[in-house]
Short mmCIF file of C-alpha atoms and ligand atoms in Angstrom, two decimals:
data_model
loop_
_atom_site.label_atom_id
_atom_site.label_comp_id
_atom_site.label_asym_id
_atom_site.label_seq_id
_atom_site.Cartn_x
_atom_site.Cartn_y
_atom_site.Cartn_z
CA MET A 1180 14.99 3.03 -13.62
CA THR A 1181 11.47 1.67 -13.89
CA LEU A 1182 10.09 3.95 -11.16
CA ALA A 1183 11.92 7.11 -12.24
CA GLY A 1184 10.06 10.19 -11.01
CA VAL A 1185 7.63 8.21 -8.86
CA ARG A 1186 7.19 9.50 -5.31
CA VAL A 1187 6.60 6.57 -2.97
CA LEU A 1188 5.36 6.95 0.57
CA LEU A 1189 6.62 3.99 2.62
CA GLY A 1190 4.69 3.52 5.87
CA VAL A 1191 6.37 1.17 8.33
CA SER A 1192 4.49 -0.25 11.32
CA GLY A 1193 5.97 -2.20 14.19
CA GLY A 1194 6.73 -5.82 13.50
CA VAL A 1195 9.74 -8.09 13.26
CA ALA A 1196 9.58 -7.71 9.46
CA CYS A 1197 10.55 -4.02 9.75
CA TYR A 1198 14.10 -4.87 8.75
CA LYS A 1199 12.78 -6.01 5.37
CA ALA A 1200 11.30 -2.53 4.83
CA VAL A 1201 14.88 -1.25 4.72
CA ALA A 1202 15.62 -3.56 1.78
CA LEU A 1203 12.33 -2.50 0.18
CA ALA A 1204 13.30 1.18 0.48
CA ARG A 1205 16.63 0.37 -1.20
CA GLY A 1206 14.85 -1.54 -3.97
CA LEU A 1207 12.48 1.38 -4.59
CA LEU A 1208 15.38 3.83 -4.73
CA LYS A 1209 17.29 1.53 -7.07
CA ALA A 1210 14.27 1.53 -9.39
CA GLY A 1211 14.47 5.33 -9.48
CA ALA A 1212 11.73 6.24 -7.00
CA GLU A 1213 11.88 8.99 -4.39
CA VAL A 1214 11.04 7.43 -1.05
CA GLN A 1215 9.52 9.17 1.96
CA VAL A 1216 9.33 7.02 5.08
CA VAL A 1217 6.86 7.43 7.94
CA MET A 1218 6.95 5.06 10.90
CA THR A 1219 4.91 4.15 13.94
CA ALA A 1220 6.55 4.40 17.34
CA GLY A 1221 6.51 0.59 17.46
CA ALA A 1222 8.44 0.37 14.20
CA THR A 1223 11.22 2.58 15.62
CA ARG A 1224 11.80 -0.10 18.28
CA PHE A 1225 12.74 -2.53 15.52
CA VAL A 1226 14.62 -0.22 13.11
CA GLN A 1227 16.13 3.17 13.81
CA PRO A 1228 14.61 6.01 11.74
CA ASP A 1229 18.19 7.10 10.97
CA GLN A 1230 18.69 3.92 9.02
CA PHE A 1231 15.90 4.88 6.60
CA ALA A 1232 17.01 8.54 6.60
CA ALA A 1233 20.56 7.57 5.59
CA ILE A 1234 19.28 5.36 2.75
CA THR A 1235 16.57 7.67 1.41
CA GLY A 1236 18.39 10.97 1.97
CA ARG A 1237 15.25 12.42 3.54
CA PRO A 1238 14.03 13.06 7.06
CA VAL A 1239 11.97 10.23 8.49
CA TYR A 1240 8.86 11.04 10.49
CA ALA A 1241 7.65 8.87 13.33
CA ASP A 1242 5.68 11.22 15.53
CA THR A 1243 2.58 13.26 14.71
CA PHE A 1244 3.79 15.97 17.07
CA THR A 1245 7.09 16.63 15.28
CA ASP A 1246 7.02 19.79 13.12
CA VAL A 1247 3.37 20.30 14.05
CA HIS A 1248 3.21 23.55 12.07
CA ARG A 1249 3.80 21.59 8.82
CA ILE A 1250 1.05 19.04 9.51
CA VAL A 1251 3.36 16.28 8.31
CA HIS A 1252 0.75 13.54 7.74
CA VAL A 1253 -1.18 15.75 5.32
CA GLU A 1254 1.97 17.00 3.60
CA VAL A 1255 3.57 13.59 2.96
CA ALA A 1256 0.26 12.11 1.78
CA ARG A 1257 -0.23 14.95 -0.72
CA GLN A 1258 3.29 14.58 -2.07
CA ALA A 1259 2.98 10.86 -2.83
CA ASP A 1260 2.13 9.21 -6.17
CA VAL A 1261 1.71 5.82 -4.50
CA ALA A 1262 1.84 4.52 -0.95
CA ILE A 1263 2.91 1.19 0.47
CA ILE A 1264 2.50 0.18 4.09
CA ALA A 1265 5.03 -2.59 4.74
CA PRO A 1266 4.96 -4.27 7.10
CA ALA A 1267 1.33 -3.61 8.03
CA THR A 1268 0.49 -5.05 11.44
CA THR A 1269 -2.93 -6.26 12.60
CA ASN A 1270 -3.14 -3.07 14.61
CA VAL A 1271 -2.65 -0.61 11.75
CA ILE A 1272 -4.86 -2.65 9.40
CA ALA A 1273 -7.70 -2.46 11.95
CA LYS A 1274 -7.11 1.28 12.33
CA PHE A 1275 -7.09 1.85 8.56
CA ALA A 1276 -10.40 0.02 8.23
CA ALA A 1277 -11.98 1.89 11.13
CA GLY A 1278 -10.60 5.30 10.14
CA ILE A 1279 -8.66 5.68 13.39
CA ALA A 1280 -5.78 8.13 13.07
CA ASP A 1281 -3.80 8.05 16.31
CA ASP A 1282 -0.23 7.63 15.07
CA LEU A 1283 1.68 8.99 12.12
CA VAL A 1284 1.15 6.00 9.80
CA SER A 1285 -2.62 5.74 10.40
CA SER A 1286 -3.02 9.55 10.26
CA THR A 1287 -1.17 9.61 6.94
CA PHE A 1288 -3.27 6.70 5.64
CA THR A 1289 -6.49 8.66 6.17
CA CYS A 1290 -5.09 11.48 4.03
CA LEU A 1291 -4.07 9.31 1.07
CA THR A 1292 -5.87 9.70 -2.24
CA VAL A 1293 -3.33 7.76 -4.33
CA PRO A 1294 -3.11 4.00 -5.02
CA THR A 1295 -2.21 2.37 -1.72
CA ILE A 1296 -0.74 -1.05 -1.08
CA VAL A 1297 -1.00 -2.72 2.30
CA ALA A 1298 1.41 -5.60 2.89
CA PRO A 1299 0.32 -7.50 6.01
CA ALA A 1300 2.88 -9.22 8.23
CA MET A 1301 1.90 -10.92 11.46
CA HIS A 1302 1.50 -14.29 13.10
CA THR A 1303 -0.87 -16.73 11.42
CA GLU A 1304 -3.39 -16.57 14.27
CA MET A 1305 -3.57 -12.78 13.96
CA TRP A 1306 -3.93 -12.95 10.18
CA LEU A 1307 -6.74 -15.50 10.37
CA HIS A 1308 -8.57 -13.70 13.18
CA PRO A 1309 -12.05 -12.69 11.94
CA ALA A 1310 -11.37 -9.07 12.95
CA THR A 1311 -8.28 -8.93 10.73
CA GLN A 1312 -10.04 -10.66 7.85
CA ALA A 1313 -13.02 -8.30 8.16
CA ALA A 1314 -10.73 -5.25 8.21
CA VAL A 1315 -8.87 -6.51 5.14
CA ASP A 1316 -12.20 -7.04 3.34
CA VAL A 1317 -13.22 -3.48 4.18
CA LEU A 1318 -9.95 -2.13 2.79
CA ARG A 1319 -10.20 -4.24 -0.37
CA GLY A 1320 -13.75 -3.01 -0.84
CA ARG A 1321 -12.43 0.56 -0.75
CA GLY A 1322 -9.84 -0.18 -3.40
CA THR A 1323 -6.77 -0.68 -1.21
CA ILE A 1324 -4.40 -3.22 -2.75
CA ILE A 1325 -3.60 -6.02 -0.32
CA THR A 1326 -0.36 -7.75 -1.21
CA GLY A 1327 0.37 -10.89 0.77
CA PRO A 1328 0.92 -12.10 3.32
CA GLY A 1329 3.26 -14.80 2.05
CA VAL A 1330 3.36 -18.27 3.53
CA GLY A 1331 6.50 -19.56 5.27
CA ALA A 1332 8.76 -19.17 8.28
CA LEU A 1333 7.61 -16.63 10.87
CA ALA A 1334 9.24 -15.14 13.95
CA GLY A 1335 9.60 -17.50 16.90
CA GLY A 1336 10.08 -20.58 14.71
CA ASP A 1337 6.45 -20.75 13.57
CA GLU A 1338 5.39 -21.39 10.01
CA GLY A 1339 2.27 -20.46 8.01
CA PRO A 1340 0.62 -17.49 6.30
CA GLY A 1341 1.75 -14.17 7.76
CA ARG A 1342 5.19 -13.43 6.27
CA LEU A 1343 5.76 -10.06 4.70
CA GLU A 1344 5.73 -10.69 0.95
CA ASP A 1345 9.13 -10.86 -0.71
CA GLU A 1346 10.74 -7.65 -1.82
CA ASP A 1347 10.30 -8.39 -5.54
CA VAL A 1348 6.57 -9.04 -5.06
CA LEU A 1349 6.17 -5.72 -3.21
CA LEU A 1350 8.20 -3.88 -5.84
CA ASP A 1351 6.05 -5.49 -8.48
CA ALA A 1352 2.89 -4.27 -6.69
CA VAL A 1353 4.24 -0.70 -6.64
CA HIS A 1354 5.00 -0.88 -10.37
CA ARG A 1355 1.50 -2.13 -11.13
CA ALA A 1356 -0.13 0.47 -8.90
CA VAL A 1357 1.45 3.29 -10.89
CA GLY A 1358 1.03 1.59 -14.26
CA ARG A 1359 4.73 0.96 -14.84
CA PRO A 1360 5.88 -2.24 -16.52
CA THR A 1361 6.63 -4.73 -13.80
CA ILE A 1362 10.18 -5.73 -13.09
CA ALA A 1363 9.42 -9.16 -11.66
CA GLU A 1364 9.05 -12.08 -14.04
CA PRO A 1365 5.38 -12.19 -15.05
CA HIS A 1366 3.48 -15.09 -13.50
CA PRO A 1367 2.94 -17.92 -16.00
CA LEU A 1368 -0.80 -17.20 -15.85
CA SER A 1369 -0.24 -13.63 -17.00
CA GLY A 1370 -2.15 -13.16 -20.27
CA ARG A 1371 -3.67 -16.66 -20.01
CA ARG A 1372 -7.41 -17.28 -19.91
CA VAL A 1373 -8.79 -18.68 -16.68
CA LEU A 1374 -12.39 -19.82 -16.38
CA VAL A 1375 -13.68 -20.11 -12.81
CA THR A 1376 -17.06 -21.24 -11.48
CA ALA A 1377 -18.42 -20.30 -8.06
CA GLY A 1378 -21.46 -20.41 -5.83
CA GLY A 1379 -24.27 -22.89 -5.37
CA THR A 1380 -26.64 -23.38 -8.28
CA ARG A 1381 -30.36 -22.89 -7.69
CA GLU A 1382 -32.85 -25.41 -9.04
CA ARG A 1383 -36.31 -23.95 -9.25
CA LEU A 1384 -39.36 -25.69 -7.93
CA ASP A 1385 -41.69 -22.80 -8.65
CA PRO A 1386 -41.23 -19.01 -9.12
CA VAL A 1387 -40.36 -18.48 -5.43
CA ARG A 1388 -38.77 -21.73 -4.24
CA TYR A 1389 -35.60 -23.55 -5.19
CA LEU A 1390 -33.24 -26.34 -4.12
CA SER A 1391 -29.67 -25.24 -3.49
CA ASN A 1392 -26.72 -25.74 -1.13
CA ARG A 1393 -24.56 -23.81 1.36
CA SER A 1394 -21.98 -22.43 -1.07
CA THR A 1395 -21.42 -18.67 -0.68
CA GLY A 1396 -19.02 -18.36 -3.62
CA LYS A 1397 -16.12 -17.22 -1.41
CA MET A 1398 -13.74 -19.94 -2.59
CA GLY A 1399 -14.43 -19.44 -6.31
CA TYR A 1400 -14.33 -15.64 -6.03
CA ALA A 1401 -10.95 -15.92 -4.27
CA VAL A 1402 -9.63 -18.04 -7.16
CA ALA A 1403 -10.94 -15.51 -9.69
CA ALA A 1404 -9.52 -12.52 -7.79
CA VAL A 1405 -6.06 -14.05 -7.36
CA ALA A 1406 -5.93 -15.20 -11.01
CA ALA A 1407 -6.76 -11.66 -12.15
CA GLU A 1408 -4.09 -10.22 -9.85
CA LEU A 1409 -1.59 -12.62 -11.43
CA GLY A 1410 -2.42 -11.06 -14.78
CA ALA A 1411 -4.82 -13.66 -16.19
CA GLU A 1412 -7.93 -12.82 -18.21
CA VAL A 1413 -10.60 -14.23 -15.96
CA GLU A 1414 -14.20 -15.21 -16.63
CA LEU A 1415 -16.17 -16.04 -13.51
CA VAL A 1416 -19.34 -18.05 -14.10
CA SER A 1417 -21.20 -17.55 -10.88
CA ALA A 1418 -24.38 -18.88 -9.37
CA PRO A 1419 -26.14 -16.29 -7.19
CA THR A 1420 -24.00 -14.99 -4.29
CA ALA A 1421 -23.88 -11.89 -2.12
CA LEU A 1422 -20.36 -11.06 -3.35
CA ASP A 1423 -19.15 -8.29 -5.67
CA ALA A 1424 -17.25 -9.33 -8.78
CA PRO A 1425 -13.51 -9.09 -8.08
CA ALA A 1426 -11.66 -6.28 -9.87
CA GLY A 1427 -10.67 -7.06 -13.44
CA VAL A 1428 -12.86 -10.17 -13.70
CA THR A 1429 -15.63 -10.72 -16.27
CA LEU A 1430 -18.69 -11.97 -14.42
CA THR A 1431 -21.20 -14.26 -16.11
CA PRO A 1432 -24.12 -14.68 -13.72
CA VAL A 1433 -26.10 -17.93 -13.93
CA GLU A 1434 -28.76 -19.52 -11.78
CA SER A 1435 -29.16 -23.24 -12.36
CA ALA A 1436 -26.84 -26.13 -13.16
CA LEU A 1437 -28.20 -26.11 -16.73
CA ASP A 1438 -27.37 -22.39 -17.07
CA MET A 1439 -23.88 -23.05 -15.71
CA HIS A 1440 -23.50 -25.99 -18.09
CA ALA A 1441 -24.33 -23.75 -21.05
CA ALA A 1442 -22.00 -20.92 -19.96
CA VAL A 1443 -19.07 -23.20 -19.14
CA THR A 1444 -19.49 -25.27 -22.30
CA SER A 1445 -19.36 -22.16 -24.46
CA ALA A 1446 -16.35 -20.59 -22.65
CA ALA A 1447 -14.27 -23.76 -22.18
CA PRO A 1448 -12.67 -23.98 -25.66
CA ASP A 1449 -10.89 -20.64 -25.11
CA ALA A 1450 -9.68 -21.38 -21.59
CA ASP A 1451 -6.12 -22.28 -20.57
CA VAL A 1452 -7.19 -23.21 -17.04
CA ILE A 1453 -10.65 -24.15 -15.74
CA VAL A 1454 -11.24 -24.13 -11.99
CA LYS A 1455 -14.62 -25.49 -10.92
CA ALA A 1456 -15.18 -24.28 -7.37
CA ALA A 1457 -18.97 -24.10 -7.78
CA ALA A 1458 -21.21 -26.42 -5.83
CA VAL A 1459 -23.41 -27.65 -8.66
CA SER A 1460 -26.72 -29.22 -7.70
CA ASP A 1461 -26.65 -32.82 -8.83
CA PHE A 1462 -30.45 -32.89 -9.20
CA ARG A 1463 -33.26 -30.56 -10.19
CA PRO A 1464 -37.02 -30.87 -9.84
CA ALA A 1465 -38.39 -32.70 -12.86
CA GLN A 1466 -41.11 -30.10 -13.19
CA VAL A 1467 -41.04 -26.38 -12.49
CA ALA A 1468 -44.43 -24.91 -11.65
CA ASP A 1469 -45.35 -21.69 -13.50
CA GLN A 1470 -47.17 -20.32 -10.46
CA LYS A 1471 -46.35 -20.43 -6.77
CA LEU A 1472 -47.37 -23.84 -5.47
CA LYS A 1473 -50.12 -23.70 -2.91
CA LYS A 1474 -49.82 -25.43 0.44
CA GLY A 1475 -52.46 -27.88 -0.62
CA THR A 1476 -50.25 -29.12 -3.47
CA PHE A 1477 -48.17 -30.99 -0.93
CA GLY A 1478 -51.09 -32.67 0.78
CA ALA A 1479 -51.87 -32.61 4.44
CA GLY A 1480 -50.55 -34.88 7.17
CA GLU A 1481 -47.52 -37.11 7.43
CA GLY A 1482 -47.67 -38.69 4.01
CA GLY A 1483 -46.41 -35.63 2.14
CA THR A 1484 -45.88 -35.46 -1.58
CA VAL A 1485 -43.09 -36.85 -3.69
CA VAL A 1486 -41.10 -34.24 -5.64
CA ARG A 1487 -39.51 -36.02 -8.55
CA LEU A 1488 -35.88 -35.03 -9.18
CA VAL A 1489 -33.88 -35.61 -12.33
CA ALA A 1490 -30.10 -35.66 -12.62
CA ASN A 1491 -28.23 -32.56 -13.81
CA PRO A 1492 -25.30 -32.95 -16.19
CA ASP A 1493 -21.94 -33.32 -14.45
CA ILE A 1494 -20.29 -30.32 -16.08
CA LEU A 1495 -16.76 -31.11 -14.98
CA ALA A 1496 -16.94 -34.79 -15.87
CA GLU A 1497 -18.19 -33.77 -19.32
CA LEU A 1498 -15.25 -31.38 -19.80
CA GLY A 1499 -12.96 -34.25 -18.82
CA THR A 1500 -14.19 -36.31 -21.77
CA ARG A 1501 -13.61 -33.57 -24.38
CA ASP A 1502 -10.38 -34.05 -26.29
CA ASP A 1503 -10.81 -30.72 -28.13
CA LEU A 1504 -10.01 -28.82 -24.90
CA ASP A 1505 -6.52 -27.64 -24.07
CA ALA A 1506 -7.28 -26.41 -20.58
CA VAL A 1507 -5.76 -27.58 -17.33
CA LEU A 1508 -8.82 -28.97 -15.52
CA VAL A 1509 -9.07 -28.27 -11.81
CA GLY A 1510 -11.94 -29.51 -9.66
CA PHE A 1511 -12.89 -29.19 -6.04
CA ALA A 1512 -14.30 -32.06 -4.01
CA ALA A 1513 -16.65 -31.32 -1.15
CA GLU A 1514 -16.56 -34.35 1.12
CA THR A 1515 -17.74 -35.29 4.60
CA GLU A 1516 -16.36 -38.84 5.03
CA ASP A 1517 -13.39 -40.78 3.64
CA VAL A 1518 -12.51 -37.35 2.36
CA GLU A 1519 -9.29 -38.07 0.50
CA ALA A 1520 -10.41 -41.40 -0.95
CA HIS A 1521 -13.59 -39.87 -2.40
CA GLY A 1522 -11.63 -36.91 -3.76
CA ARG A 1523 -9.09 -39.23 -5.38
CA ASP A 1524 -11.93 -41.14 -6.98
CA LYS A 1525 -13.35 -37.87 -8.46
CA LEU A 1526 -9.92 -36.89 -9.80
CA ALA A 1527 -9.78 -40.12 -11.79
CA ARG A 1528 -13.47 -40.41 -12.68
CA LYS A 1529 -13.71 -36.84 -13.99
CA ASN A 1530 -10.30 -37.06 -15.72
CA LEU A 1531 -8.90 -33.95 -13.97
CA ASP A 1532 -5.39 -32.56 -13.78
CA LEU A 1533 -5.81 -31.38 -10.19
CA ILE A 1534 -8.39 -31.63 -7.46
CA ALA A 1535 -8.61 -29.67 -4.20
CA ILE A 1536 -10.39 -31.77 -1.60
CA ASN A 1537 -12.04 -30.00 1.31
CA ASP A 1538 -13.78 -31.51 4.31
CA VAL A 1539 -17.04 -29.58 4.35
CA SER A 1540 -18.04 -30.99 7.73
CA ALA A 1541 -15.36 -28.79 9.37
CA THR A 1542 -16.49 -25.51 10.95
CA ASP A 1543 -13.42 -23.54 9.81
CA ALA A 1544 -13.22 -24.84 6.22
CA GLY A 1545 -15.43 -25.48 3.20
CA PHE A 1546 -18.78 -23.70 2.94
CA GLY A 1547 -19.15 -20.09 3.98
CA THR A 1548 -15.85 -19.65 5.84
CA ASP A 1549 -13.06 -17.21 4.95
CA THR A 1550 -10.57 -20.01 5.56
CA ASN A 1551 -10.05 -23.41 4.04
CA ARG A 1552 -7.93 -26.52 4.45
CA VAL A 1553 -7.38 -28.73 1.41
CA VAL A 1554 -5.50 -31.71 0.11
CA ILE A 1555 -4.52 -31.16 -3.52
CA LEU A 1556 -4.00 -34.22 -5.68
CA GLY A 1557 -2.61 -34.29 -9.22
CA ARG A 1558 -3.25 -36.82 -11.94
CA GLU A 1559 0.46 -37.79 -11.93
CA GLY A 1560 0.31 -38.89 -8.26
CA PHE A 1561 1.18 -35.47 -6.83
CA ARG A 1562 -0.12 -34.78 -3.29
CA HIS A 1563 0.10 -31.55 -1.31
CA GLU A 1564 -1.65 -30.51 1.91
CA VAL A 1565 -2.55 -26.88 2.49
CA ALA A 1566 -3.06 -26.37 6.25
CA LEU A 1567 -5.77 -24.00 7.47
CA THR A 1568 -5.33 -20.62 5.78
CA GLY A 1569 -7.29 -17.92 3.94
CA LYS A 1570 -9.20 -18.90 0.79
CA ARG A 1571 -7.02 -16.50 -1.22
CA GLU A 1572 -3.90 -18.37 -0.10
CA VAL A 1573 -5.49 -21.70 -1.07
CA ALA A 1574 -6.35 -20.14 -4.43
CA ARG A 1575 -2.76 -18.99 -4.94
CA VAL A 1576 -1.30 -22.45 -4.27
CA LEU A 1577 -3.84 -24.06 -6.60
CA LEU A 1578 -3.19 -21.53 -9.37
CA ASP A 1579 0.59 -21.96 -9.07
CA LEU A 1580 0.11 -25.71 -9.44
CA ALA A 1581 -2.24 -25.23 -12.41
CA ALA A 1582 0.22 -22.80 -14.03
CA ALA A 1583 2.95 -25.43 -13.82
CA ARG A 1584 0.71 -27.70 -15.90
CA LEU A 1585 -0.18 -25.24 -18.69
CA ARG A 1586 -0.25 -27.03 -22.02
CA SER A 1587 0.38 -24.54 -24.75
O1 LIG B 2403 -18.54 -21.18 -1.89
P1 LIG B 2403 -17.97 -21.34 -0.49
O2 LIG B 2403 -18.97 -21.03 0.58
O3 LIG B 2403 -16.67 -20.58 -0.32
O4 LIG B 2403 -17.61 -22.87 -0.29
C1 LIG B 2403 -16.58 -23.43 -1.03
C2 LIG B 2403 -16.93 -24.84 -1.55
C3 LIG B 2403 -17.07 -25.80 -0.38
C4 LIG B 2403 -18.24 -24.81 -2.35
C5 LIG B 2403 -15.74 -25.27 -2.49
O5 LIG B 2403 -14.55 -25.26 -1.76
C6 LIG B 2403 -15.98 -26.64 -3.08
O6 LIG B 2403 -15.68 -27.67 -2.50
N1 LIG B 2403 -16.56 -26.67 -4.32
C7 LIG B 2403 -17.01 -27.88 -4.98
C8 LIG B 2403 -18.34 -28.30 -4.43
C9 LIG B 2403 -18.90 -29.55 -5.10
O7 LIG B 2403 -19.87 -29.48 -5.74
O8 LIG B 2403 -18.14 -30.60 -4.95
P2 LIG B 2403 -18.54 -32.08 -5.56
O9 LIG B 2403 -17.59 -32.97 -4.83
O10 LIG B 2403 -19.98 -32.33 -5.43
O11 LIG B 2403 -18.16 -31.94 -7.08
C10 LIG B 2403 -16.86 -32.23 -7.58
C11 LIG B 2403 -16.52 -31.30 -8.72
O12 LIG B 2403 -17.42 -31.50 -9.82
C12 LIG B 2403 -16.62 -29.82 -8.38
O13 LIG B 2403 -15.52 -29.15 -8.99
C13 LIG B 2403 -17.95 -29.39 -8.98
O14 LIG B 2403 -17.92 -28.01 -9.40
C14 LIG B 2403 -18.08 -30.31 -10.18
N2 LIG B 2403 -19.47 -30.66 -10.53
C15 LIG B 2403 -20.25 -31.34 -9.64
C16 LIG B 2403 -21.52 -31.69 -10.00
C17 LIG B 2403 -22.02 -31.32 -11.26
N3 LIG B 2403 -23.24 -31.64 -11.64
N4 LIG B 2403 -21.23 -30.66 -12.12
C18 LIG B 2403 -19.96 -30.31 -11.77
O15 LIG B 2403 -19.23 -29.69 -12.56
#
């Protein structure tokens, strides 16, 4: 009875996955929780409220105008220790983010002050829509726990990200949210040390100018966030980005490739997994001016001035030569032509365990996007394609593959 005494509010919105919410309610009850269900009108078209009422032994509310004198949405929110909205449709997620309260589930959501889990379930196109992704970001930023979606078979014979997460994953999220020991098997990365790099390094030319690249850090931050959610101790060595450090992650800010080299070199011996998602500048100006360079420095006319560049260390390749390291080494390859062949070459040349190759000439993948599409290669000849999906989902696949290669 791992959830004994815990009062769970289960919000169900209208999607094909509603039937799985019945199993989730049973699982919560089996773990000892008290379960109060609220539904949207759409959800009642998929599952009868009586079904939940019979299982939970409580009335189920699906209409804001039932028992108006009790102000049900305020009452059920106040009585909960934790809330889980499963399945959460695109529609309710957008409402939660915008603060719209025009049905019982969204009205209840706006009254919640307890840890709240949102478990999205929808078609892949809806999940990847920028409006959905933006709403999810807003919710995450406010501390809502987003669990899923899973990847796999969807209604109508489709396949991709958008499945309601499995019951044990959702139960696990509820346990974590209320600080109870989880019932699911811990992920192999739980308690392991994961070192992640992110962002594009900046190579100074003078106090106000630098050379850099288009990396926003989104991919690396997604890896760090997912690793922390899986229970790993995560250090994120990050070049400058506009992103907040993910919850539970230790952030080590750096600026240049040399700074990143120093930070990674010192953290690497303790790491079980190293994921290098940063776009490291291969070159830096040979000289950094102390003062802002004047226009005249560069000469007038067409001839211009030569800025001499020197090579930066290849941090990942250097890690690949160190036989004192125990870590699973994971690189990314940012390619624009012969994408897989160049990535395969980097896997071998840098002596990596895994490499995720992304085509950075695509508009929906690589730099700056919330989505990515990668081919993952392993040193043992393994090959796996991840079709277009969110960067968090790419991170999860990569971390699962890295976890399967943990050494000690
Ligand atoms: O940050 P985002 O906007 O989300 O964009 C994500 C991304 C495109 C930056 C990311 O998905 C990605 O591809 N990261 C690696 C970018 C890169 O530098 O690739 P590369 O092919 O040049 O380098 C190969 C690997 O060696 C990388 O793991 C890189 O971190 C590492 N490297 C490269 C050069 C160098 N001097 N030191 C390194 O450690």
